[in-house]
mmCIF file of C-alpha atoms and ligand atoms in Angstrom:
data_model
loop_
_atom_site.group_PDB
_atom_site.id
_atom_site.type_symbol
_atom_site.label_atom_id
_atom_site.label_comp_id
_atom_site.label_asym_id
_atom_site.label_seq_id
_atom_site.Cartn_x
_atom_site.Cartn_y
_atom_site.Cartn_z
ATOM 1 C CA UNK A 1 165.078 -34.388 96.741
ATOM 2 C CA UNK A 2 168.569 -36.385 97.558
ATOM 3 C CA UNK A 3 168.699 -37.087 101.449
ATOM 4 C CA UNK A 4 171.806 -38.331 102.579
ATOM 5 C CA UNK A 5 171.916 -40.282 106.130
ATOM 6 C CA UNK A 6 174.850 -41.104 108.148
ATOM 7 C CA UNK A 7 175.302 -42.649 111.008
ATOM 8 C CA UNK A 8 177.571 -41.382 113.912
ATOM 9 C CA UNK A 9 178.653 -43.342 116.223
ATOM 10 C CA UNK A 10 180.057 -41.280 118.372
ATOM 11 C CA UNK A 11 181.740 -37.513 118.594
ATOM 12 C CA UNK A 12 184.635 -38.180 116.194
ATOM 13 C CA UNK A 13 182.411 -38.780 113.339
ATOM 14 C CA UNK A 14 180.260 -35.606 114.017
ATOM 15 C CA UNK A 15 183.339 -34.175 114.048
ATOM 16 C CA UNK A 16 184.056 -35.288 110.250
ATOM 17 C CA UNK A 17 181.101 -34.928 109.021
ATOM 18 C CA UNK A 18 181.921 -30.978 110.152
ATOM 19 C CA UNK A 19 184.689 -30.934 108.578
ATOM 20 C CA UNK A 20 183.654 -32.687 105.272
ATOM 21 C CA UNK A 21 180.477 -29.781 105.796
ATOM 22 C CA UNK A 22 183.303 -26.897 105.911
ATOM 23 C CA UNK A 23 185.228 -28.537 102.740
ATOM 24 C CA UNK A 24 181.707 -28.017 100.730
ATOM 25 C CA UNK A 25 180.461 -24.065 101.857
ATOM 26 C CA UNK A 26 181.232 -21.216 99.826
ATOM 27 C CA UNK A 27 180.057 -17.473 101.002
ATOM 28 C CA UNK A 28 176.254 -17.277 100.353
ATOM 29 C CA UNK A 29 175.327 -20.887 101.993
ATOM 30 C CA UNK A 30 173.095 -21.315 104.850
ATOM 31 C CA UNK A 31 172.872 -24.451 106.318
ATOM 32 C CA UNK A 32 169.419 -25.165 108.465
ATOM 33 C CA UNK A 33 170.570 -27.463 111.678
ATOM 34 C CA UNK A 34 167.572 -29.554 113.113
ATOM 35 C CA UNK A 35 167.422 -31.658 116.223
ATOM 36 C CA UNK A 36 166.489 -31.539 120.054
ATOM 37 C CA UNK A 37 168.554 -30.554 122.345
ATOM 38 C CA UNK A 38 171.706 -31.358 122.575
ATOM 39 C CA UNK A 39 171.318 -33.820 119.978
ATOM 40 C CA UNK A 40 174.316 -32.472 118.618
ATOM 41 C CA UNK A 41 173.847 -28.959 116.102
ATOM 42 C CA UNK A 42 176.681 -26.844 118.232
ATOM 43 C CA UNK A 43 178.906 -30.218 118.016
ATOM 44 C CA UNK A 44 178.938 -30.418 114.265
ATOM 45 C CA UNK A 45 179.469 -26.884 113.712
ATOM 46 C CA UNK A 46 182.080 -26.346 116.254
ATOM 47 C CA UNK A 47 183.749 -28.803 114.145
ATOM 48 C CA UNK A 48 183.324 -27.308 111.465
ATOM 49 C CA UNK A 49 184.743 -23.787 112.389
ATOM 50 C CA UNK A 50 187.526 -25.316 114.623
ATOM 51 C CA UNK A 51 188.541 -27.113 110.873
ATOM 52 C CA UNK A 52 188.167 -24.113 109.078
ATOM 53 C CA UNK A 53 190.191 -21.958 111.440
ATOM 54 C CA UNK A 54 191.924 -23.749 113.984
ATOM 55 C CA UNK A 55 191.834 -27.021 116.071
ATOM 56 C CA UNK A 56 191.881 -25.088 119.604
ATOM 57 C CA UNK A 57 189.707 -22.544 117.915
ATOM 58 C CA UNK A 58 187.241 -20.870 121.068
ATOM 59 C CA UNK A 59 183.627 -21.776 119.777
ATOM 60 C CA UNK A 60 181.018 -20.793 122.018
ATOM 61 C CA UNK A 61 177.843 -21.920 121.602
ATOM 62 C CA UNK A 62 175.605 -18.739 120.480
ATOM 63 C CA UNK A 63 172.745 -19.707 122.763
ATOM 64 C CA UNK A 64 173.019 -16.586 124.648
ATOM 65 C CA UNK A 65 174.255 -13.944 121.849
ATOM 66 C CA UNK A 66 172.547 -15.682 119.515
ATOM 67 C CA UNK A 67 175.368 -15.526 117.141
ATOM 68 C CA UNK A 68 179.077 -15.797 116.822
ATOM 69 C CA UNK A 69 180.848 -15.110 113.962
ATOM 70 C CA UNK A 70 184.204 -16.098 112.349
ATOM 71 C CA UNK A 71 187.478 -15.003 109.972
ATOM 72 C CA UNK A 72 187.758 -18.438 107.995
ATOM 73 C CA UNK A 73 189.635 -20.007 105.415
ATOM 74 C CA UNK A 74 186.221 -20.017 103.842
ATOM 75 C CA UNK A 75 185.545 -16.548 103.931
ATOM 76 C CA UNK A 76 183.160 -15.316 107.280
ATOM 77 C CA UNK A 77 181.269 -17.934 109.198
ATOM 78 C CA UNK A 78 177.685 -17.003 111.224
ATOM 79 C CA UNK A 79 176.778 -19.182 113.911
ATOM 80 C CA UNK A 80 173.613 -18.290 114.655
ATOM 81 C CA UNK A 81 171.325 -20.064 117.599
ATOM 82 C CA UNK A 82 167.926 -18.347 117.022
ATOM 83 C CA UNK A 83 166.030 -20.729 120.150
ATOM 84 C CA UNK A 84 165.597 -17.240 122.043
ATOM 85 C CA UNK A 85 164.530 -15.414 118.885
ATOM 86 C CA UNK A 86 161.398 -13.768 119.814
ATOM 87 C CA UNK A 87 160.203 -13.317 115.978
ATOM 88 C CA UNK A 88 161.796 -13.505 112.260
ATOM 89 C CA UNK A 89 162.357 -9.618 111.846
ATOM 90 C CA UNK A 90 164.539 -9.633 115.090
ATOM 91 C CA UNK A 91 167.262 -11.935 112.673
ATOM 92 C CA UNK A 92 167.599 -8.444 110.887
ATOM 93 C CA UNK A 93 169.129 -6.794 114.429
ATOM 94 C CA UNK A 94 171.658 -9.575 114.677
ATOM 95 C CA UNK A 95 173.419 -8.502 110.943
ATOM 96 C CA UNK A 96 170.982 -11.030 108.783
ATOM 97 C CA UNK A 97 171.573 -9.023 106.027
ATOM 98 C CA UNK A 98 175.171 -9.307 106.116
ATOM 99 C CA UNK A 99 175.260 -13.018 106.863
ATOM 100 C CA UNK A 100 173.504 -13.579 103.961
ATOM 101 C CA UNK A 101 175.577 -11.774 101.676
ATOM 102 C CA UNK A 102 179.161 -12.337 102.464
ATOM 103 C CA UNK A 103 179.117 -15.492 105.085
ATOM 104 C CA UNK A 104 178.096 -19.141 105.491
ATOM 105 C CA UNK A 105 175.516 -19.171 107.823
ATOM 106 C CA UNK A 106 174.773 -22.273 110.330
ATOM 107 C CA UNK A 107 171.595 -21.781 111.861
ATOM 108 C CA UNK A 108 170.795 -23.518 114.801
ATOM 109 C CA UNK A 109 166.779 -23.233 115.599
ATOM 110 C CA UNK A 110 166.167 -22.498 112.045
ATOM 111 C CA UNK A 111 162.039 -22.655 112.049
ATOM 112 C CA UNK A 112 162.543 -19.594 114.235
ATOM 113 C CA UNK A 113 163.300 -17.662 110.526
ATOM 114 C CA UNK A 114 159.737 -18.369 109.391
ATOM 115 C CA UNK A 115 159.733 -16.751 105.903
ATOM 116 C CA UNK A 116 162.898 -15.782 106.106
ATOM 117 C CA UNK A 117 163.846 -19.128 105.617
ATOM 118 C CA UNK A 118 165.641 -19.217 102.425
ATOM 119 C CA UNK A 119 164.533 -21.881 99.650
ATOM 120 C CA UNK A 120 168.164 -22.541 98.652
ATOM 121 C CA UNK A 121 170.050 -24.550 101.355
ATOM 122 C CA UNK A 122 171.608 -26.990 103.175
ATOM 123 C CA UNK A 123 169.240 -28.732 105.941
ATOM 124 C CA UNK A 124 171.151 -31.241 108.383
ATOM 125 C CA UNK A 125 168.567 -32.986 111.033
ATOM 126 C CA UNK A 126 170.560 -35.070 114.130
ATOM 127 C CA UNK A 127 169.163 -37.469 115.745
ATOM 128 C CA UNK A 128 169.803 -39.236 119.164
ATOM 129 C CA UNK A 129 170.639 -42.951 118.451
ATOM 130 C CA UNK A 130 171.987 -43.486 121.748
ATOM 131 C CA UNK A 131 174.245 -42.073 124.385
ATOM 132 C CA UNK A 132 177.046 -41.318 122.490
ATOM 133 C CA UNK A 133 175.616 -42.043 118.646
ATOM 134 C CA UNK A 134 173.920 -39.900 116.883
ATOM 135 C CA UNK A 135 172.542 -39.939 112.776
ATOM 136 C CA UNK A 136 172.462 -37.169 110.279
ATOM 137 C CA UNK A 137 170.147 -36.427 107.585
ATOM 138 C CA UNK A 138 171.428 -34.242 105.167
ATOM 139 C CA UNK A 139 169.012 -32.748 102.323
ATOM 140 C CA UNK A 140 170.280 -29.998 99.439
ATOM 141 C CA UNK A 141 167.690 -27.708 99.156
ATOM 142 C CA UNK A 142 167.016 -25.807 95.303
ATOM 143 C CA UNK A 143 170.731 -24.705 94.050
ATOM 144 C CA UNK A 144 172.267 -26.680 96.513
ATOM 145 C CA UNK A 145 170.889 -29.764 95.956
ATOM 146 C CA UNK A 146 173.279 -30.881 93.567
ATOM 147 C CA UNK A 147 176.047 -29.986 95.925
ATOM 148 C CA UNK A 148 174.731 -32.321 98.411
ATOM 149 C CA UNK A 149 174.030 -34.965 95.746
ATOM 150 C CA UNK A 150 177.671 -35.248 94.497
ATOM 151 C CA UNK A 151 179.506 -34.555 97.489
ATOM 152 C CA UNK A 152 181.567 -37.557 99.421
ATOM 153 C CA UNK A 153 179.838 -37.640 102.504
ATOM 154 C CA UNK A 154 181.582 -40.863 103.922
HETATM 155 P P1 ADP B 8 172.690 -29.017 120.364
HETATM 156 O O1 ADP B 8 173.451 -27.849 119.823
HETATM 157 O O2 ADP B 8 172.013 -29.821 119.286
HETATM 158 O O3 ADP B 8 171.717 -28.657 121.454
HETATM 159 P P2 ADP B 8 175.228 -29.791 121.503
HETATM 160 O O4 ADP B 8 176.133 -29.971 120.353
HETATM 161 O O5 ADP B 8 175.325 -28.545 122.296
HETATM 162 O O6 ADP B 8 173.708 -30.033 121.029
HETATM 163 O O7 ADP B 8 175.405 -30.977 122.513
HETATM 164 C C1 ADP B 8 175.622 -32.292 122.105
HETATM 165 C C2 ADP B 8 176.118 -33.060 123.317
HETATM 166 O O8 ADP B 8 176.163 -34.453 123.017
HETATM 167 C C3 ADP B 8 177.530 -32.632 123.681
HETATM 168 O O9 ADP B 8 177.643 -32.670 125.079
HETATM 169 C C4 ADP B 8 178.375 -33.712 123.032
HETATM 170 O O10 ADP B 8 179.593 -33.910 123.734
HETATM 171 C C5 ADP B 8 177.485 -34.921 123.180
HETATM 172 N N1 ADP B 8 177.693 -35.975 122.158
HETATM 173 C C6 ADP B 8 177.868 -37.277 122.443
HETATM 174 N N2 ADP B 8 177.983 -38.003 121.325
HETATM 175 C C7 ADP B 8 177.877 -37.137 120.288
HETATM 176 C C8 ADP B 8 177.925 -37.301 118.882
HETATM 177 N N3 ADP B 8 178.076 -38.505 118.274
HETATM 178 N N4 ADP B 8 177.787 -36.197 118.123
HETATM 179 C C9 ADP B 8 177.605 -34.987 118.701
HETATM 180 N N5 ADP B 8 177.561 -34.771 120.032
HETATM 181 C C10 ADP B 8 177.688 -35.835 120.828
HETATM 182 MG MG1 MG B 9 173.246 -25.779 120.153
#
């Protein structure tokens, strides 16, 4: 398995690793965000969407909705925050189905799929390495672990 850790030192470089994250997704992807809170999962994919779509881009965190979704230059984007999910068959209310087959899905919370965690995909774990630092393991899951293997992550 090829893990890839970078460190951030502070909010900019979340902020490019988003956008080096939204330069790599293609409809189909699902990428599995790990970490406490507020170690930083909204951050990176606000980021991502805001370079996707626009730099003043609205991004609300889906904590309460438990998803957002976006029109992107790479096709539909699902933010999905599953903390308040109360099992995996309730993912299936939100629009799982289409998520899966049209979008890139960031999933915030994503042990909160269970089974429905799929093999093939993109799991980023942040860490707290500080106030204002953080570090993020990135790991390419079945097809896309060559993805994350060859892509420039720095
Ligand atoms: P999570 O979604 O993991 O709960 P959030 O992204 O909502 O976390 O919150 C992260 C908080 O940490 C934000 O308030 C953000 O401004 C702050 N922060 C400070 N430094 C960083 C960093 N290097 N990367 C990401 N967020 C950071
Ligand atoms: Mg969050």
């Amino acid at each position: 398995l090829h893990t890839v850790t970078l460190p951030l030192p502070d909010e900019a470089a979340t902020a490019a690793l988003g956008r080096r994250l939204g330069a790599v997704l293609r409809p189909g992807d699902l990428v599995a965000l790990r970490g406490d809170l507020g170690a930083g999962k909204s951050a990176l994919s606000r980021a991502l969407i805001r370079s996707v779509t626009h730099e003043d881009a609205e991004v609300p965190s889906p904590t309460f909705t438990l998803v957002q979704t976006y029109d992107t230059a790479i096709g539909p984007i699902w933010h999905f925050d599953l903390y308040r999910l109360s099992g995996p068959d309730e993912v299936y209310e939100l629009g799982w189905d289409d998520a899966r087959a049209e979008a890139v899905a960031l999933v915030e919370w994503p042990d909160r799929l269970g089974p429905l965690l799929p093999p093939d995909r993109v799991e980023v774990t942040m860490e707290h390495d500080g106030p204002d630092a953080r570090r993020a393991t990135l790991t390419g899951h079945g097809t896309l672990a060559a993805r994350v293997a060859t892509a420039d992550w720095t």
